[in-house]
Tab-separated table of C-alpha atoms (C1' of nucleotides) in Angstrom:
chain	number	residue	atom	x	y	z
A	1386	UNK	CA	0.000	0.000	0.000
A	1387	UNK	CA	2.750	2.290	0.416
A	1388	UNK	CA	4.161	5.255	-1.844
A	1389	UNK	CA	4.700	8.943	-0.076
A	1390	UNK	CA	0.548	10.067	0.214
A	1391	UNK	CA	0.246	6.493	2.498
A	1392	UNK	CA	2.597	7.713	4.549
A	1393	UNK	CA	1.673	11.449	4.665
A	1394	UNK	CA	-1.730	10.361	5.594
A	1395	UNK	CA	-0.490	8.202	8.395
A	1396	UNK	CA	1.119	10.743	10.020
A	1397	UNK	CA	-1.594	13.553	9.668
A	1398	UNK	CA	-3.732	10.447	11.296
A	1399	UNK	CA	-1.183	9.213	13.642
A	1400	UNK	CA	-0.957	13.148	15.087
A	1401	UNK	CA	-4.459	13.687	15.387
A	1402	UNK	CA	-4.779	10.387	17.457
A	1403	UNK	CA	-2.287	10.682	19.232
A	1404	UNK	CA	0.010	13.731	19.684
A	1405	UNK	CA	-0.845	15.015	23.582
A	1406	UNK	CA	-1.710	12.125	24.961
A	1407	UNK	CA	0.326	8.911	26.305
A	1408	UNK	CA	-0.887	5.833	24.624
A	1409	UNK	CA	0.017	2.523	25.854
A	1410	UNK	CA	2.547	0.354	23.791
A	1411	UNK	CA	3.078	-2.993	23.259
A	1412	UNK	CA	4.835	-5.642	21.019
A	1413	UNK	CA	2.008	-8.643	20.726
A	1414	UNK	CA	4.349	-9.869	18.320
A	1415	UNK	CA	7.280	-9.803	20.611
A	1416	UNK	CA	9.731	-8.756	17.623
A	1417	UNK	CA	9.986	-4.985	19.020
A	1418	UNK	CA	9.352	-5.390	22.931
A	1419	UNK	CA	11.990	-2.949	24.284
A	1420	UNK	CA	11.066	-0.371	22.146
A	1421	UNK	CA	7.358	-0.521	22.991
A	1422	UNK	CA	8.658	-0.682	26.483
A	1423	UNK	CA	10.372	2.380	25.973
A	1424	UNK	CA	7.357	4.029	24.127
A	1425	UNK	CA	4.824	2.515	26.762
A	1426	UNK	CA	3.172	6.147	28.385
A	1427	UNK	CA	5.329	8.405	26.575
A	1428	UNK	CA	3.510	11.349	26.144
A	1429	UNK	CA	3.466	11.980	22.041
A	1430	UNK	CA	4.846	15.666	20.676
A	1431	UNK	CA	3.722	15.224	16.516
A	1432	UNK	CA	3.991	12.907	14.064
A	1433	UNK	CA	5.755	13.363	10.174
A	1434	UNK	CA	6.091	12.328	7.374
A	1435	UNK	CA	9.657	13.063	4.691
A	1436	UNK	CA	8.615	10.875	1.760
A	1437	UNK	CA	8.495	7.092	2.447
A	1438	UNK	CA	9.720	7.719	6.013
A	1439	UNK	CA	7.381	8.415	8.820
A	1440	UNK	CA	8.749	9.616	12.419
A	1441	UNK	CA	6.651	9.909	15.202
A	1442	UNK	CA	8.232	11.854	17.849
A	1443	UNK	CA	7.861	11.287	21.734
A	1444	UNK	CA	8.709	13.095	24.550
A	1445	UNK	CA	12.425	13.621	25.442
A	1446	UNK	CA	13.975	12.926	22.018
A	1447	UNK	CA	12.599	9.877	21.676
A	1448	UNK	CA	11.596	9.075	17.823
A	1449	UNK	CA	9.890	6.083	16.611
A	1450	UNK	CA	10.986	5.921	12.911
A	1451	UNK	CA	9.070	3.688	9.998
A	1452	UNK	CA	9.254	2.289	6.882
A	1453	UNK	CA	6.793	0.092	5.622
A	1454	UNK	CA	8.734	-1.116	2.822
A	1455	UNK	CA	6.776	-2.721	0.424
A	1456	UNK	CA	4.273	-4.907	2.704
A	1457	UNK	CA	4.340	-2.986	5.168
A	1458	UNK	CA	0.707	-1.938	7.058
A	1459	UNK	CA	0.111	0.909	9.735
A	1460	UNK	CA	-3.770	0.039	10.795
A	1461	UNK	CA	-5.003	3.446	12.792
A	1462	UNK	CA	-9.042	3.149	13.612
A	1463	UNK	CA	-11.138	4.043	16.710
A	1464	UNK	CA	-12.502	1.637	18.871
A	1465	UNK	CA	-14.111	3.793	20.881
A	1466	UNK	CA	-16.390	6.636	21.098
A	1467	UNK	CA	-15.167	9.901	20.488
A	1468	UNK	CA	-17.134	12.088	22.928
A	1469	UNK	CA	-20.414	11.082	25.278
A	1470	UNK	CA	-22.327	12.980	22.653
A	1471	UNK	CA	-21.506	10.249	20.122
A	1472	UNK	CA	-23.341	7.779	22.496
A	1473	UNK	CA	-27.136	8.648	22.494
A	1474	UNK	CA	-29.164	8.111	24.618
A	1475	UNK	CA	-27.307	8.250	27.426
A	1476	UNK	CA	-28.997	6.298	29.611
A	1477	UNK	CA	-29.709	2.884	27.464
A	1478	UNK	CA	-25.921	3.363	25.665
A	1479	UNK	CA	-23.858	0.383	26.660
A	1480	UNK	CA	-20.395	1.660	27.984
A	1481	UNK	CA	-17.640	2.075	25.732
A	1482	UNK	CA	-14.732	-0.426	25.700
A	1483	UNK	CA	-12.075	0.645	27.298
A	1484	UNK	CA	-9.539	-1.853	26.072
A	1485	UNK	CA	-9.039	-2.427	22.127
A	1486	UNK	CA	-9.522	-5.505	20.917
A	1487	UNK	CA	-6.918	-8.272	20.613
A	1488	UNK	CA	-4.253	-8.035	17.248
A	1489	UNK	CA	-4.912	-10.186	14.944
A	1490	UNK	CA	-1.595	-11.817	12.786
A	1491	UNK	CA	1.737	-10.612	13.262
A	1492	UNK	CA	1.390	-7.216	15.047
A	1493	UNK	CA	5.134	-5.608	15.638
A	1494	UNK	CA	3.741	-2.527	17.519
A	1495	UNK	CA	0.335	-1.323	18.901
A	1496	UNK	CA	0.239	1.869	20.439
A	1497	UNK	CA	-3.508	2.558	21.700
A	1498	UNK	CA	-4.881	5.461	24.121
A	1499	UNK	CA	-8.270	5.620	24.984
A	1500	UNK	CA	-10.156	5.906	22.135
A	1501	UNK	CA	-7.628	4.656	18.955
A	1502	UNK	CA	-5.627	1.829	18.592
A	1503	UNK	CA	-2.549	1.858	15.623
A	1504	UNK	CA	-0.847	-1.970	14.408
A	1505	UNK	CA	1.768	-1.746	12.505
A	1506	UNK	CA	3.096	-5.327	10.409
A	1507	UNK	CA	5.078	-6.157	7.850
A	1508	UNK	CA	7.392	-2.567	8.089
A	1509	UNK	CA	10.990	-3.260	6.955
A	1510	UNK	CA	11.824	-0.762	9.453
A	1511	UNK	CA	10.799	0.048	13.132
A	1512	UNK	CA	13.465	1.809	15.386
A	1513	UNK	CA	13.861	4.083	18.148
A	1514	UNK	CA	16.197	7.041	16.829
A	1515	UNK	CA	17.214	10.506	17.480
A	1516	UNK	CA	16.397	13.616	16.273
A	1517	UNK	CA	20.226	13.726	14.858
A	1518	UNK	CA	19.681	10.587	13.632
A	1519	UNK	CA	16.188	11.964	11.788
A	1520	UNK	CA	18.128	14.584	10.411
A	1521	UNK	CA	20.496	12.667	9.032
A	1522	UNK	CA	17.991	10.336	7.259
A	1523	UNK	CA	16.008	12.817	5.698
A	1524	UNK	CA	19.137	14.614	4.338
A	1525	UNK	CA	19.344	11.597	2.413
A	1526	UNK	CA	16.222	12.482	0.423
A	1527	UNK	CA	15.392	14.372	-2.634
A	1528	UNK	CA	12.453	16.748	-2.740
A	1529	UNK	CA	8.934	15.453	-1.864
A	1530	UNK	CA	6.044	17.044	-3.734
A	1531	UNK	CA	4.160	16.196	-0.622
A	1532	UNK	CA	6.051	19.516	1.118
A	1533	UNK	CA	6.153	21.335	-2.261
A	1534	UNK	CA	6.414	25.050	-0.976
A	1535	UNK	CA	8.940	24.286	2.157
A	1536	UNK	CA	12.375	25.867	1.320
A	1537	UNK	CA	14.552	23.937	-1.052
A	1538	UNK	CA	11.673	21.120	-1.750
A	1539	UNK	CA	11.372	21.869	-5.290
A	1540	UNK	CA	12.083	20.124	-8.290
A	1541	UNK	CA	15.589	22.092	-9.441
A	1542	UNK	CA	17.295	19.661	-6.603
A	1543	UNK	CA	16.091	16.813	-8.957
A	1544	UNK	CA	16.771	17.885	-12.136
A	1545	UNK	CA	20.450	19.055	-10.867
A	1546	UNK	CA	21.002	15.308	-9.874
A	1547	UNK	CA	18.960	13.936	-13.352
A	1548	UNK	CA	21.993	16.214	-15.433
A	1549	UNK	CA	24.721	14.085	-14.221
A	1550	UNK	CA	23.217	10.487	-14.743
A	1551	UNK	CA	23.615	7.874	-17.028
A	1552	UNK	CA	20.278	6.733	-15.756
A	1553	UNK	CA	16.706	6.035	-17.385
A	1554	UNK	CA	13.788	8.698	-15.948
A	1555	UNK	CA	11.851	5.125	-15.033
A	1556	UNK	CA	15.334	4.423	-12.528
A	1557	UNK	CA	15.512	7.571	-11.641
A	1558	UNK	CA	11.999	8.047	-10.550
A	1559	UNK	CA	12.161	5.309	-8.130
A	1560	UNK	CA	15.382	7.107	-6.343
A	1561	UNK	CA	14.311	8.224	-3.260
A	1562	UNK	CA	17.717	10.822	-3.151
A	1563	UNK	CA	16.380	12.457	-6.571
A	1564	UNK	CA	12.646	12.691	-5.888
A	1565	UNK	CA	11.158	11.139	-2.095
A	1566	UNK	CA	7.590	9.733	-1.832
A	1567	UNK	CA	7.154	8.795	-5.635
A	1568	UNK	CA	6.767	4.473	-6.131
A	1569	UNK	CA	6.227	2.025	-8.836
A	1570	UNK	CA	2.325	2.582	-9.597
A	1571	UNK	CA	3.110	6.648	-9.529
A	1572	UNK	CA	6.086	6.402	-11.478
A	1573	UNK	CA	4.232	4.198	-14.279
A	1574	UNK	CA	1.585	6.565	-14.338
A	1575	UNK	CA	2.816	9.659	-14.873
A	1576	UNK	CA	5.336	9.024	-17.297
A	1577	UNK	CA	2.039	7.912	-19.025
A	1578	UNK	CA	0.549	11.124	-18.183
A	1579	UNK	CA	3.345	13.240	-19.947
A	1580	UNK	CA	3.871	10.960	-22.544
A	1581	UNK	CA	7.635	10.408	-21.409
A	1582	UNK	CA	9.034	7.443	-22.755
A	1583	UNK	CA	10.387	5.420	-19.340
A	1584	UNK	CA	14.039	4.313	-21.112
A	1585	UNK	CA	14.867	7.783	-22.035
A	1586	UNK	CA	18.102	9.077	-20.061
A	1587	UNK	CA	16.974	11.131	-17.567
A	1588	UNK	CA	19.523	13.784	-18.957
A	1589	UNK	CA	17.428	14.132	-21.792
A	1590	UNK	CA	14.144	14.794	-20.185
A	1591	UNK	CA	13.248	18.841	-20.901
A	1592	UNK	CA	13.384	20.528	-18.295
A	1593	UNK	CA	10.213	22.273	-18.448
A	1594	UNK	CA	9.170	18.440	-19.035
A	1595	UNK	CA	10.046	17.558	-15.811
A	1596	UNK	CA	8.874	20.575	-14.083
A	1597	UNK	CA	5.709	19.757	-15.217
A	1598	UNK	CA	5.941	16.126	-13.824
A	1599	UNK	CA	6.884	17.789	-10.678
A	1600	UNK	CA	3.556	19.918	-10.873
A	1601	UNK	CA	1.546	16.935	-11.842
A	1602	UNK	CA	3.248	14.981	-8.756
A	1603	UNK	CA	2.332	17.528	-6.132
A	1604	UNK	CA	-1.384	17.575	-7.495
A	1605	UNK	CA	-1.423	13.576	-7.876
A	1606	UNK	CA	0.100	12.836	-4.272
A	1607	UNK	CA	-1.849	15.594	-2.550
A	1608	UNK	CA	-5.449	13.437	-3.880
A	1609	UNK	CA	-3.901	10.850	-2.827
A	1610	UNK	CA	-3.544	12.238	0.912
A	1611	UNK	CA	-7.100	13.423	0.715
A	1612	UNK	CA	-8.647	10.467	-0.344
A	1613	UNK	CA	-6.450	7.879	0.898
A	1614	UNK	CA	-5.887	6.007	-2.746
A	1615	UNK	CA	-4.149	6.126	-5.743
A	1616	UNK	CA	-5.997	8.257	-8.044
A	1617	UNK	CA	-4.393	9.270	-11.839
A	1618	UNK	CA	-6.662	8.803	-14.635
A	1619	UNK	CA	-8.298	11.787	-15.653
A	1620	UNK	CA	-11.900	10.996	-15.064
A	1621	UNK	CA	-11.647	10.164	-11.614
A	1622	UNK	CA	-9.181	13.232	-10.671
A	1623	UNK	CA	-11.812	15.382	-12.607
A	1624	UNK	CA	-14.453	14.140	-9.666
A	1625	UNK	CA	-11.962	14.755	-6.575
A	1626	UNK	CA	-10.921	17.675	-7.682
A	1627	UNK	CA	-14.738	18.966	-7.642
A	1628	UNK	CA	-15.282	16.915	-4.413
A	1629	UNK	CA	-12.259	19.158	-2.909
A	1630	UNK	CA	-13.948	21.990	-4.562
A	1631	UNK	CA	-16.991	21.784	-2.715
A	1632	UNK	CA	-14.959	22.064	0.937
A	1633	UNK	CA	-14.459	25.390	0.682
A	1634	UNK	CA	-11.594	28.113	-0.517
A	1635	UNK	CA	-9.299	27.510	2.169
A	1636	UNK	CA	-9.054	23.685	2.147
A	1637	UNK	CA	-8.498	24.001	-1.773
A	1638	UNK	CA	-5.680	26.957	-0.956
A	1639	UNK	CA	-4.421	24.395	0.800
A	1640	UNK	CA	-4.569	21.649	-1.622
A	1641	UNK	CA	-2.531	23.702	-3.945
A	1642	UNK	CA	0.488	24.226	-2.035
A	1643	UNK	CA	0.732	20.844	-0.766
A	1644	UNK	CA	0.891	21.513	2.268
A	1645	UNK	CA	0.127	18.625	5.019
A	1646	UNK	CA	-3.462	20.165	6.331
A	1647	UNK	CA	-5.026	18.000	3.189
A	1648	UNK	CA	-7.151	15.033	5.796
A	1649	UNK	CA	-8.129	18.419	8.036
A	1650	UNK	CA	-10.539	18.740	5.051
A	1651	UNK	CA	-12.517	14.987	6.237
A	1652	UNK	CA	-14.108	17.293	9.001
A	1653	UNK	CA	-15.247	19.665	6.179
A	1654	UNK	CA	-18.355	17.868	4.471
A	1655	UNK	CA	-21.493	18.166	5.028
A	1656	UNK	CA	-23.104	18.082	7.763
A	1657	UNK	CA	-25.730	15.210	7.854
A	1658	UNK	CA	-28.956	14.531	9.304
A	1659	UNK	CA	-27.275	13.280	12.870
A	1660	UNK	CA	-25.217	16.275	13.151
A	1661	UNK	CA	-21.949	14.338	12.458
A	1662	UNK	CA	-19.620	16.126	9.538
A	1663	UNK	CA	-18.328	12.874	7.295
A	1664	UNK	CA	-15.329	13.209	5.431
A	1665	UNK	CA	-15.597	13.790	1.705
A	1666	UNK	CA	-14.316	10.361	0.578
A	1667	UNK	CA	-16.901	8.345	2.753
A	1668	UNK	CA	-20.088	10.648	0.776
A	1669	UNK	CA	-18.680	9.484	-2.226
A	1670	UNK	CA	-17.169	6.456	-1.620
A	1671	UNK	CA	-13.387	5.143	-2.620
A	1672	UNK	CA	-13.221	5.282	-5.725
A	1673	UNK	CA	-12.790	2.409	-8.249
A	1674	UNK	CA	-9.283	1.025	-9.145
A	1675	UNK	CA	-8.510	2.184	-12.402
A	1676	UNK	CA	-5.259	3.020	-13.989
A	1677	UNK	CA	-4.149	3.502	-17.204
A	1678	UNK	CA	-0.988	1.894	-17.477
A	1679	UNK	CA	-0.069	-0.076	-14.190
A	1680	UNK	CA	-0.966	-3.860	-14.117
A	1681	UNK	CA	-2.446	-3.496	-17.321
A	1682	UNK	CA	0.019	-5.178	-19.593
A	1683	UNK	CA	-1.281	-6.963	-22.931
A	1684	UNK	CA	-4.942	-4.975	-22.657
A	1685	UNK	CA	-5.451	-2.124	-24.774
A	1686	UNK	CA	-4.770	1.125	-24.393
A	1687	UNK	CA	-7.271	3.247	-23.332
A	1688	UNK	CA	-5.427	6.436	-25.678
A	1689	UNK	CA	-4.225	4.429	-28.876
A	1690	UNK	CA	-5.152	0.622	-28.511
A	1691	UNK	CA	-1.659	-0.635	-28.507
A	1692	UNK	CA	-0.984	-3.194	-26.078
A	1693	UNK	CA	0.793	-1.905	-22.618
A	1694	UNK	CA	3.996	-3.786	-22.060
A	1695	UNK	CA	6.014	-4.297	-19.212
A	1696	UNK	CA	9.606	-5.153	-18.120
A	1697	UNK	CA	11.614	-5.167	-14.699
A	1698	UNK	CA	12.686	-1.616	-14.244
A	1699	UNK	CA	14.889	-0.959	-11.034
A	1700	UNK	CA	13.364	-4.146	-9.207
A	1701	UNK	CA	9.630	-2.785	-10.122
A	1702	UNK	CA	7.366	-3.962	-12.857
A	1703	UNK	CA	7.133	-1.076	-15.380
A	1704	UNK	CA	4.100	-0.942	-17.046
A	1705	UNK	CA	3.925	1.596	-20.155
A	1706	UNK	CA	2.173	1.887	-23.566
A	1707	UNK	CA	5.289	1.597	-26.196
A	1708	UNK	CA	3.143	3.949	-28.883
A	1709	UNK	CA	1.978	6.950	-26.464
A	1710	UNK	CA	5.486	6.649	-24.851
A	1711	UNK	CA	7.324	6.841	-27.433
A	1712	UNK	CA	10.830	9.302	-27.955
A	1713	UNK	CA	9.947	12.027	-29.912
B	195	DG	C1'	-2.019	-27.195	0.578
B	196	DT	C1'	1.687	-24.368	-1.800
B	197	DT	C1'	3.282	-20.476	-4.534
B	198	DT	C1'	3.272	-15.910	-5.876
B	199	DA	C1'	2.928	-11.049	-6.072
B	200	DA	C1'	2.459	-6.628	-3.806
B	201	DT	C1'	2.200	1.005	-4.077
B	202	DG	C1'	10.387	-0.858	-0.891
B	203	DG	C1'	14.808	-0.841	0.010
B	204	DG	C1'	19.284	-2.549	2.010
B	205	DT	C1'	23.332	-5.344	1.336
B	206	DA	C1'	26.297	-8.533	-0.921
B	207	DT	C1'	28.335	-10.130	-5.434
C	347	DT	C1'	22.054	-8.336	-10.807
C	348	DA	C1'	20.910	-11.384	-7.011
C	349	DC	C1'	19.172	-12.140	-2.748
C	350	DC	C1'	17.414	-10.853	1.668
C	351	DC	C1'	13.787	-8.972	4.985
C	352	DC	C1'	8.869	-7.824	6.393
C	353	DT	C1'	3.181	-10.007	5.986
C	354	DT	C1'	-1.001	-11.130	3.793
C	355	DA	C1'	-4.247	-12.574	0.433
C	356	DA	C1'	-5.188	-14.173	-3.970
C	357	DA	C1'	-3.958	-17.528	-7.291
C	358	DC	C1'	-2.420	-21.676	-8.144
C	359	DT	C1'	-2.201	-27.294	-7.677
DNA sequence: GTTTAATGGGTAT
DNA sequence: TACCCCTTAAACT
């Protein structure tokens, strides 16, 4: 599930769960015990996200630091109420639980406070670090559309590292140091949005044409955030976009400059008959998986009718249409 | 029942 | 380029 808007979400949801309280921590899986020992009660300053990397920072310098690599699963839901209001009436409502209910599989770490409990599996990495050590990691990165409009985050850092490689754009794309939070099913899409064949150097890609990838990226990952899923063909973004629309000029303001207030905008909908605001992707619904490149090799194109093809591009299946993509 | 693939990435060869 | 780790669910036999 994870490319940079998974993460970004998780952290907007991890923060609002949990930053000023002390949830419990634990290890059911027993594979990270001392840390959750360590974590267990710590009273929780913010949670962030720097591409693929998510740090969730505790009291005292004390950093939990993610990566969910490719399996990888960070489960966040309520399990109890809210607020008393949300139990009506008040005198047939059954008391909350005050315990979440056991993990099921292979849970590394729960953290859980009162009213939200958060399982993490399958992460390649879980670690207590420092804020040095935080530093250090996301020095390592390239921009991130996802903070498009924070100082140096733009896309001249990547196209200053694109000049001096030998490198394909479809490589170079997946290179965390040249561009953070983009993945395979983002990379094979918007190389088909722009047309860019994936096996030209990256060298060669125009400048302006990469700029514009960059603007495409910040727009693309930003849905993502808001609606939790992978949204690129035109169709679809046409209906977000309005859907984002309707919440208002400041959430869209927001929207635009990428900036990490994006799942603020779930309290924004309407408000229905109970008096309870729903976020704008449960009126609608998800919406339907539908790309036009990834996983789609020997169909059609949806553009030309050529057949998508794939091949192994830097340990990812590349999926691209060879006639819309081609060099011109 | 067993194998495979999945929106990653590190390390060894 | 190969192989390793993490976990789950769908696709095989």
């Amino acid at each position: 599930m994870p490319e940079g808007h998974t993460i970004h979400r998780l952290a907007l949801t991890l923060d609002r769960a949990f930053a000023g309280s002390r949830p419990r921590a634990a290890s059911p899986q027993g594979r990270f015990t001392d840390g959750a020992r360590r974590l267990d009660g710590r009273l929780v300053e913010r949670a962030e996200a720097w591409g693929k990397h998510l740090f969730v920072t505790f009291e005292e310098d004390v950093v939990l630091n993610v990566h969910l690599g490719l399996i990888g699963v960070f489960d966040v839901h309520r399990y109890a109420p809210r607020t008393a209001a949300d139990v009506a009436p008040p005198l047939t409502a059954p008391p909350g639980p005050t315990t979440p209910p056991p993990p099921v599989g292979a849970v590394r770490l729960r953290l859980w406070n009162d009213e939200t409990v958060a399982d993490l599996r399958g992460a390649t990495v879980v670690d207590l670090v420092t804020p040095e050590q935080v530093d250090a990691t996301v020095a390592r990165l390239g921009p991130d559309p996802l903070r498009a409009g924070t100082p140096g985050n733009d896309p001249e850092r990547a196209l200053a590292r694109m000049a001096r490689t030998g490198r394909t754009i479809a490589e170079v794309l997946m290179d965390q140091s040249v561009i953070a939070g983009v993945g395979n099913l983002y990379r094979c899409e918007v190389l088909f949005r722009h047309r860019v064949d994936p096996f030209r150097p990256a060298r060669e890609i125009r400048p302006a044409t990469f700029r514009a990838i960059w603007d495409d990226l910040v727009d693309l990952l930003a849905i993502g955030v808001a609606f939790g899923q992978i949204i690129t063909v035109e169709e679809q973004l046409a209906e977000a976009r309005a859907i984002l629309g309707d919440l208002g000029e400041e959430a869209s303001e927001a929207y635009r400059g990428g900036r990490l207030t994006l799942v603020d905008w779930q309290g924004g909908g309407e408000a229905e008959a109970g008096g309870r605001r729903r976020p704008a992707y449960e009126r609608r619904g998800p919406f339907e998986r539908e790309f036009a490149v990834y996983q789609r090799d020997g169909q059609g194109c949806y553009t030309c009718g050529s057949r998508i093809r794939t091949r192994v591009v830097a340990g990812r299946n590349l999926f691209w249409c060879g006639r819309c993509q081609r060099r011109r």
